[in-house]
mmCIF file of C-alpha atoms in Angstrom:
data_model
loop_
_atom_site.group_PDB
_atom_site.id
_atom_site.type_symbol
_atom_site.label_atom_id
_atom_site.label_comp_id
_atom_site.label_asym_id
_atom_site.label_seq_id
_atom_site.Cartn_x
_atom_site.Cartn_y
_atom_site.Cartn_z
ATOM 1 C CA UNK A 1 -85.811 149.486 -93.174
ATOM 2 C CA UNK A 2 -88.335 148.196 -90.981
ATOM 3 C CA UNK A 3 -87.942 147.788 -87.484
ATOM 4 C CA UNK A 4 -88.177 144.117 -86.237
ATOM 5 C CA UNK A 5 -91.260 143.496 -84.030
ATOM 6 C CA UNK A 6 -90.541 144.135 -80.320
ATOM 7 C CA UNK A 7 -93.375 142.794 -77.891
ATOM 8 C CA UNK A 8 -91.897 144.020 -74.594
ATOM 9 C CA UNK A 9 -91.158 147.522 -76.292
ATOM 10 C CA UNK A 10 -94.946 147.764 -77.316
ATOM 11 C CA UNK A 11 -96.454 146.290 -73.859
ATOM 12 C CA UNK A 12 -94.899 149.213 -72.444
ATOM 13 C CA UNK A 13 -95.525 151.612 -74.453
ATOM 14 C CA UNK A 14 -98.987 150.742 -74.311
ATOM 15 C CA UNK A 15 -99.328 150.419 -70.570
ATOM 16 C CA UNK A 16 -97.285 153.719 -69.757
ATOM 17 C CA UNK A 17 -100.180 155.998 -72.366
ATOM 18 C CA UNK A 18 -102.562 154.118 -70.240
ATOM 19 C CA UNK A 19 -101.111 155.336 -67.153
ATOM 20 C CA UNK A 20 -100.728 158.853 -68.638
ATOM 21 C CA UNK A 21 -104.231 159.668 -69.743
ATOM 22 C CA UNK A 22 -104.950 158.349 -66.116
ATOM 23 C CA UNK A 23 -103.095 160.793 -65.108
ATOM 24 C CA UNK A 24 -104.149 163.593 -67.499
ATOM 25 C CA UNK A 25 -107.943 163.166 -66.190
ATOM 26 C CA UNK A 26 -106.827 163.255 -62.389
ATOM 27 C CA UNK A 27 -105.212 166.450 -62.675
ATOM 28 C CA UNK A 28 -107.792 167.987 -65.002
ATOM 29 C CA UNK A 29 -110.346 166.530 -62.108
ATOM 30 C CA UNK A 30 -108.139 168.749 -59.553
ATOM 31 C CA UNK A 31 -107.228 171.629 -61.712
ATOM 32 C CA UNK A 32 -103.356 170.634 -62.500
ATOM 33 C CA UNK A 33 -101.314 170.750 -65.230
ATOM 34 C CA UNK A 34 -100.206 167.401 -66.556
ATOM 35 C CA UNK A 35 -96.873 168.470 -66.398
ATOM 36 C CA UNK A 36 -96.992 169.499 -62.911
ATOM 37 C CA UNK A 37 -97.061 165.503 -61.694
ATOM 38 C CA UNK A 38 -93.575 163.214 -62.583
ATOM 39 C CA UNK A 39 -94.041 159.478 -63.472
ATOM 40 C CA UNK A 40 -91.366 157.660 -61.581
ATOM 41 C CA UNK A 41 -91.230 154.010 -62.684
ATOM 42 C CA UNK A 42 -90.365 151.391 -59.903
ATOM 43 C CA UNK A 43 -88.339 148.560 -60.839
ATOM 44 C CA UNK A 44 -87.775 146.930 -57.689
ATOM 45 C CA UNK A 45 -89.699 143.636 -59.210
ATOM 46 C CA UNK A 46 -88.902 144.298 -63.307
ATOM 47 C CA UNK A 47 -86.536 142.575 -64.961
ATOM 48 C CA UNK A 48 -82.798 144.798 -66.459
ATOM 49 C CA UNK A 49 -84.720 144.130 -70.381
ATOM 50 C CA UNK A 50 -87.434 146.223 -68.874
ATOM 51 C CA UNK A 51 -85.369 148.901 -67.692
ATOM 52 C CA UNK A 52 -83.256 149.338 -70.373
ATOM 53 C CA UNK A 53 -86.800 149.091 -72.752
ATOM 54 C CA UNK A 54 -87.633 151.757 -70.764
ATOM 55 C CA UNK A 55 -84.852 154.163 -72.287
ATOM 56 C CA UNK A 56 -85.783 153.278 -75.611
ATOM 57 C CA UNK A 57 -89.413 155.053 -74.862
ATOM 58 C CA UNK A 58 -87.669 158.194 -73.411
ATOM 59 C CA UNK A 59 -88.214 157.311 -69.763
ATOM 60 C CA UNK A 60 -85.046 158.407 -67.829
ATOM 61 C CA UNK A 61 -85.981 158.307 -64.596
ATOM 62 C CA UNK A 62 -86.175 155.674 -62.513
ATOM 63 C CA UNK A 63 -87.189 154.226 -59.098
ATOM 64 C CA UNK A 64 -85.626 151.293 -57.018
ATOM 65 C CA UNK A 65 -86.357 150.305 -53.565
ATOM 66 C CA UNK A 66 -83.405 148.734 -52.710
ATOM 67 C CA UNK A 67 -79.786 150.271 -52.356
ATOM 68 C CA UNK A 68 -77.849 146.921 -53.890
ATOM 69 C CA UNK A 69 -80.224 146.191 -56.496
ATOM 70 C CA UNK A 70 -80.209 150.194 -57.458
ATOM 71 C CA UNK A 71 -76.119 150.267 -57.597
ATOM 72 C CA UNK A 72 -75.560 147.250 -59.620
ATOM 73 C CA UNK A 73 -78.792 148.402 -62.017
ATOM 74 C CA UNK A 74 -76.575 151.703 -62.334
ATOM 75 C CA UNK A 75 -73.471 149.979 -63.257
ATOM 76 C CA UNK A 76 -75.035 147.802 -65.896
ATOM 77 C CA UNK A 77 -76.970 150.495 -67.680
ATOM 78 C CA UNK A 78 -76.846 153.648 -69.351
ATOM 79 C CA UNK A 79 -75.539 156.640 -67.785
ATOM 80 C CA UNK A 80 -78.832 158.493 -68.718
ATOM 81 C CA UNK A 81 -80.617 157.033 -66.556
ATOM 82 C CA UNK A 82 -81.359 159.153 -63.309
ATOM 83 C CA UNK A 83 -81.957 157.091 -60.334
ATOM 84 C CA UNK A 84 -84.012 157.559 -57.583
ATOM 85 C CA UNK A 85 -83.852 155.507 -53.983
ATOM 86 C CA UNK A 86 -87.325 154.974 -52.660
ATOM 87 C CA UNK A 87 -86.483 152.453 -50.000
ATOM 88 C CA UNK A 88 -84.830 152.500 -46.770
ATOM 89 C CA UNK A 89 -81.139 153.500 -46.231
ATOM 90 C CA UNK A 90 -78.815 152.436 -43.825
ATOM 91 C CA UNK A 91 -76.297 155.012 -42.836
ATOM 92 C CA UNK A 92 -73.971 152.387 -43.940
ATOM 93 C CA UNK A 93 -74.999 152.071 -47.125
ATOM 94 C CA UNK A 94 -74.657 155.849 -47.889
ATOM 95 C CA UNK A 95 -71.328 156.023 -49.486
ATOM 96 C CA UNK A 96 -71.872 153.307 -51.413
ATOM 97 C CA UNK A 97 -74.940 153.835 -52.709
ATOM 98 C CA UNK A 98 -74.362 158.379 -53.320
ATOM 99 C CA UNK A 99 -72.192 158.051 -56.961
ATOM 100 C CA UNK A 100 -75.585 157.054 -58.768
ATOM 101 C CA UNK A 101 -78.523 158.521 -57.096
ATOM 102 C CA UNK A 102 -79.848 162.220 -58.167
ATOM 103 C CA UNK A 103 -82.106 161.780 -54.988
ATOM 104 C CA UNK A 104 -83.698 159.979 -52.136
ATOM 105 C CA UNK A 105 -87.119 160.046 -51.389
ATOM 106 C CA UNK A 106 -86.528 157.799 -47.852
ATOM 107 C CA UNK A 107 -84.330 160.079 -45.125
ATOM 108 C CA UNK A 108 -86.143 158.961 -42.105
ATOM 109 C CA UNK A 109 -83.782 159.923 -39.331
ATOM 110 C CA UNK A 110 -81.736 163.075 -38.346
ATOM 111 C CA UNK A 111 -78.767 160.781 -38.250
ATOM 112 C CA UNK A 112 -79.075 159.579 -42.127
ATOM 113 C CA UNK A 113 -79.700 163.312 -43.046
ATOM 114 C CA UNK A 114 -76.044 164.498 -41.412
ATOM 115 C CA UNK A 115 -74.341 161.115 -42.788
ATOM 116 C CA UNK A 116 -75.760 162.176 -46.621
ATOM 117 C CA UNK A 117 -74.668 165.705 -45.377
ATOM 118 C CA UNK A 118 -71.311 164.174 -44.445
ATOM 119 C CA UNK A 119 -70.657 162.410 -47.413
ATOM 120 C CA UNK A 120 -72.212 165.196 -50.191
ATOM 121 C CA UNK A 121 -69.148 167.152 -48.864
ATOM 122 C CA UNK A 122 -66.685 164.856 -48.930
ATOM 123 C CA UNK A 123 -67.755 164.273 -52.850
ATOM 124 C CA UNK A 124 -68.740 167.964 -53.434
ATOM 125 C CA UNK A 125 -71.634 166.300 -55.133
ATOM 126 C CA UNK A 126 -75.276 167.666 -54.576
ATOM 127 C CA UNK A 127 -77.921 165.660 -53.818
ATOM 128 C CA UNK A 128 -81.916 166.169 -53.390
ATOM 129 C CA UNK A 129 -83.476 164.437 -50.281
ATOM 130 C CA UNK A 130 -87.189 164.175 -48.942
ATOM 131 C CA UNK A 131 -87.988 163.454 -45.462
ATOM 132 C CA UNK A 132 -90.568 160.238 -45.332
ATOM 133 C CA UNK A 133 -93.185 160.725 -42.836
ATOM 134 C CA UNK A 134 -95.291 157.907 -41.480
ATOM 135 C CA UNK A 135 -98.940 159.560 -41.722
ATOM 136 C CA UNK A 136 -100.532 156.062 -41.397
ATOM 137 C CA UNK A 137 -98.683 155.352 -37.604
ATOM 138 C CA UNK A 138 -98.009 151.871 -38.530
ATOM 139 C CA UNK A 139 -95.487 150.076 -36.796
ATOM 140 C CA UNK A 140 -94.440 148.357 -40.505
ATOM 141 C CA UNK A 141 -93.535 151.953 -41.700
ATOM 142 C CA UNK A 142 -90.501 153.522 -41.709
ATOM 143 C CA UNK A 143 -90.265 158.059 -41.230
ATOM 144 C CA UNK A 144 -91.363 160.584 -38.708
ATOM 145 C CA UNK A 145 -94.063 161.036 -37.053
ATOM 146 C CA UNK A 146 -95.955 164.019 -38.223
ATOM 147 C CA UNK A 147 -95.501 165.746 -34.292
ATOM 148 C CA UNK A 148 -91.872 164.188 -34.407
ATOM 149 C CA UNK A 149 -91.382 166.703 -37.789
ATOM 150 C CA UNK A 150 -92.954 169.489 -36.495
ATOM 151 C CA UNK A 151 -90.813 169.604 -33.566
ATOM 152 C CA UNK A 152 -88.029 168.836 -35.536
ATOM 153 C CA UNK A 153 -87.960 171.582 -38.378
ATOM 154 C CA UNK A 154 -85.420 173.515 -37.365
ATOM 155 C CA UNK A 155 -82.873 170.760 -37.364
ATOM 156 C CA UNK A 156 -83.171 169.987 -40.925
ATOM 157 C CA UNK A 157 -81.559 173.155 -41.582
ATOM 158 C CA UNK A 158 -78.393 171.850 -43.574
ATOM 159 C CA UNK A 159 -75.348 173.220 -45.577
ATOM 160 C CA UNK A 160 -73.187 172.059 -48.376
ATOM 161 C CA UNK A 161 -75.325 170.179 -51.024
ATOM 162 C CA UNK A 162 -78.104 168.460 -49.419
ATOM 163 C CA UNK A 163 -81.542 170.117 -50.783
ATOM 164 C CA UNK A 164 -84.598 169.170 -48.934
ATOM 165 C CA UNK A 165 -86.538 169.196 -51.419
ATOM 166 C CA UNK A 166 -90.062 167.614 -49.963
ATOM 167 C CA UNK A 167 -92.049 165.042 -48.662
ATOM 168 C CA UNK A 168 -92.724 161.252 -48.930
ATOM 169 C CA UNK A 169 -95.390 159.363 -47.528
ATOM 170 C CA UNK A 170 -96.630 155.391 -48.083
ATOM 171 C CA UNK A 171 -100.493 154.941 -47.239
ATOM 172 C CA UNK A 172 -101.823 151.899 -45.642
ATOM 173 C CA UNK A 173 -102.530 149.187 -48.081
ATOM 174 C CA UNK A 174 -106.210 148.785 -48.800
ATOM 175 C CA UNK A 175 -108.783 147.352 -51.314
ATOM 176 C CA UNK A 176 -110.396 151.103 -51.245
ATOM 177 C CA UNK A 177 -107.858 154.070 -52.368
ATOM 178 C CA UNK A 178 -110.216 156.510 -51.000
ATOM 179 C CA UNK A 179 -109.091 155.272 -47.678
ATOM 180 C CA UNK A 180 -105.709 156.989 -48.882
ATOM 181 C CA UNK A 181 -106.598 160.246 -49.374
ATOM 182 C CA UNK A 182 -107.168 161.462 -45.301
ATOM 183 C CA UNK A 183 -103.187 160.330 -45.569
ATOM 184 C CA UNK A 184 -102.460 162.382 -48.531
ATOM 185 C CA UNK A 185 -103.978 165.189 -47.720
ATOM 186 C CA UNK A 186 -102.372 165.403 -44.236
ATOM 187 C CA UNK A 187 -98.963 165.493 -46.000
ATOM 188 C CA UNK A 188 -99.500 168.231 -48.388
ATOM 189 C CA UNK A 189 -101.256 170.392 -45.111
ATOM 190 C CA UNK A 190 -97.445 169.620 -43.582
ATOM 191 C CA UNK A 191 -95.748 170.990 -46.593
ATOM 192 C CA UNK A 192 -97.914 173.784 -47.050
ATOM 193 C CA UNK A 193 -97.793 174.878 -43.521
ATOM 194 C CA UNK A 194 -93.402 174.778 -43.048
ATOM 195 C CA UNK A 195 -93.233 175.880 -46.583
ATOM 196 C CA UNK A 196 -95.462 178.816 -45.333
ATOM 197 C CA UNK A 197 -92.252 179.566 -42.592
ATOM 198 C CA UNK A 198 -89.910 179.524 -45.357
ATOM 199 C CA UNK A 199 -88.614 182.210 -47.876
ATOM 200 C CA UNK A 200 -89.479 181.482 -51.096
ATOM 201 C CA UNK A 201 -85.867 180.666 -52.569
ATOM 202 C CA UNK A 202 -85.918 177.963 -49.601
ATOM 203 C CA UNK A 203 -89.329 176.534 -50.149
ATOM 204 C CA UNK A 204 -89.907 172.811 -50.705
ATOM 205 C CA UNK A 205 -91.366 171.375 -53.782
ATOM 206 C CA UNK A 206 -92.685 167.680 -54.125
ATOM 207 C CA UNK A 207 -94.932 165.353 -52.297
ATOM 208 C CA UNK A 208 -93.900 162.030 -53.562
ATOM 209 C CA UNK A 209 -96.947 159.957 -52.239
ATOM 210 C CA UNK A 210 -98.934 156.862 -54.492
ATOM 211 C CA UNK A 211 -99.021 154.053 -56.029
ATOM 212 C CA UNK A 212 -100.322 152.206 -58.417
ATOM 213 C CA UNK A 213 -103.210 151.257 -56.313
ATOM 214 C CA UNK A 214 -104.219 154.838 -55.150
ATOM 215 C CA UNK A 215 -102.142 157.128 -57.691
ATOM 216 C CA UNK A 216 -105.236 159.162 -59.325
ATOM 217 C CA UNK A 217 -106.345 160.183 -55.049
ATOM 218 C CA UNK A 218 -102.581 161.349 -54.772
ATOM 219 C CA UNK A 219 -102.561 163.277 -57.759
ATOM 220 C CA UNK A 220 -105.980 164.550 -56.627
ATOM 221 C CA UNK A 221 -104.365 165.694 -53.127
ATOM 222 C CA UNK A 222 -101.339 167.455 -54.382
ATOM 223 C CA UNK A 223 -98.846 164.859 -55.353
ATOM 224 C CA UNK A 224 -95.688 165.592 -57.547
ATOM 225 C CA UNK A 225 -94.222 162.620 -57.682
ATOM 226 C CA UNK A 226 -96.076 159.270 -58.187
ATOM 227 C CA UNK A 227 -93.873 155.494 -57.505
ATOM 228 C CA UNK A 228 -95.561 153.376 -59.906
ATOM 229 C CA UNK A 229 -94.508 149.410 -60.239
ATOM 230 C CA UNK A 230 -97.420 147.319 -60.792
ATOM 231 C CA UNK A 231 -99.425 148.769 -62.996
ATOM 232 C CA UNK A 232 -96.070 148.946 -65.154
ATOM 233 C CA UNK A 233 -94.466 145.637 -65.221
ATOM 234 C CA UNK A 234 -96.762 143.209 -63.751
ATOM 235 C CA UNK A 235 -96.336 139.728 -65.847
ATOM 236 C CA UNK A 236 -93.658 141.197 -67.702
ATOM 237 C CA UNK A 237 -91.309 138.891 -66.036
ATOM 238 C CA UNK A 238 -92.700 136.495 -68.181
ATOM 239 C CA UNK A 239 -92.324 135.780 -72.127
ATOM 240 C CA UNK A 240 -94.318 137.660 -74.117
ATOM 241 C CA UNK A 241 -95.926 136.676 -77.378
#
């Protein structure tokens, strides 16, 4: 029986192979395996058909940048969906927001660090966290100061099911992405050089750092993770023929 057509299915489909060979030739320009770099849809701006479209073409992860928008998403759609919190979390926010998140790319603070610490026990559910680091220095950005982590490291030692399990950076906003990549690169030199202090077992494993704008430099510089919105769902919001 033939499938009836589905515009917003195909619009996807089409724009996420785009994205991928994009992807493919960055990391063949930098000597990576595709598979070494995760596609993490942001939906902060696209519409709940989108997201549950999404899980039609196999795409279960997902991004959003707000902790409201992310719970009530995660209550309205499939439980196969595994969400991930890009945007800033209040430490009030934290037990609200820790049933649906398998982890948080924003901990900017040692205080939000023990309050997830806090509540992962009280749940006995694990969680994986990355410390956001403002690179750039700009006032408009949340996370640490690169100095402020250094000095820092040996406080993020934590217990019970908290995993540090990397980095997350935003770069300045800019019509040139090559502007980006001093920002990248300065973020996979931090990881390299604490990961170089750890044991292996202990070791940290993803720089989550681009965007749609400046994805291909990221990949170029050592990014695992790349947030992509725009280049998604832009003028999907609006009826399509």
């Amino acid at each position: 029986m033939l499938q009836p057509p589905n515009p917003l299915k195909d619009q996807l489909q089409i724009r996420l192979s785009a994205v991928r060979e994009r992807i493919s030739a960055a990391c063949q320009r930098s000597g990576r395996s595709p598979d070494s770099v995760q596609l993490l849809p942001t939906t902060k701006y696209a519409p709940l058909p989108v997201v549950e479209t999404l899980l039609s073409l196999n795409v279960t992860t997902i991004a959003e940048s707000r902790p409201q928008q992310l719970i009530e998403r995660a209550q309205r759609c499939s439980t196969n969906i595994h969400w991930h919190l890009i945007g800033h979390l209040q430490r009030n926010k934290v037990r609200a927001v820790m049933p649906y998140v398998t982890m948080i790319h924003s901990v900017d603070s040692l205080r939000l660090l023990e309050t997830l610490r806090e509540e992962s026990l009280r749940r006995q559910q694990s969680i994986s966290v990355l410390l956001e680091v403002n690179i750039s220095g700009e006032d408009s950005k949340d996370g640490f100061k690169p100095d402020e982590l250094i000095k820092l490291w040996p406080d993020f030692d934590v217990d019970g099911h908290v995993k540090i399990d990397g980095l997350m950076t935003m770069a300045p906003l800019t019509d040139d992405p090559e502007l980006a990549r001093p920002v990248f690169r300065r973020l996979k030199q931090l990881l390299d050089d604490r990961n170089a202090q750890l044991p292996p077992h202990r070791q940290m494993q993803h720089l989550s750092m681009g965007m749609s704008d400046d994805f291909e430099i990221a990949i170029e510089e050592g990014a695992t993770i790349i947030r992509l919105g725009s280049c998604l769902f832009d003028g999907l919001d609006r009826p399509l023929e």
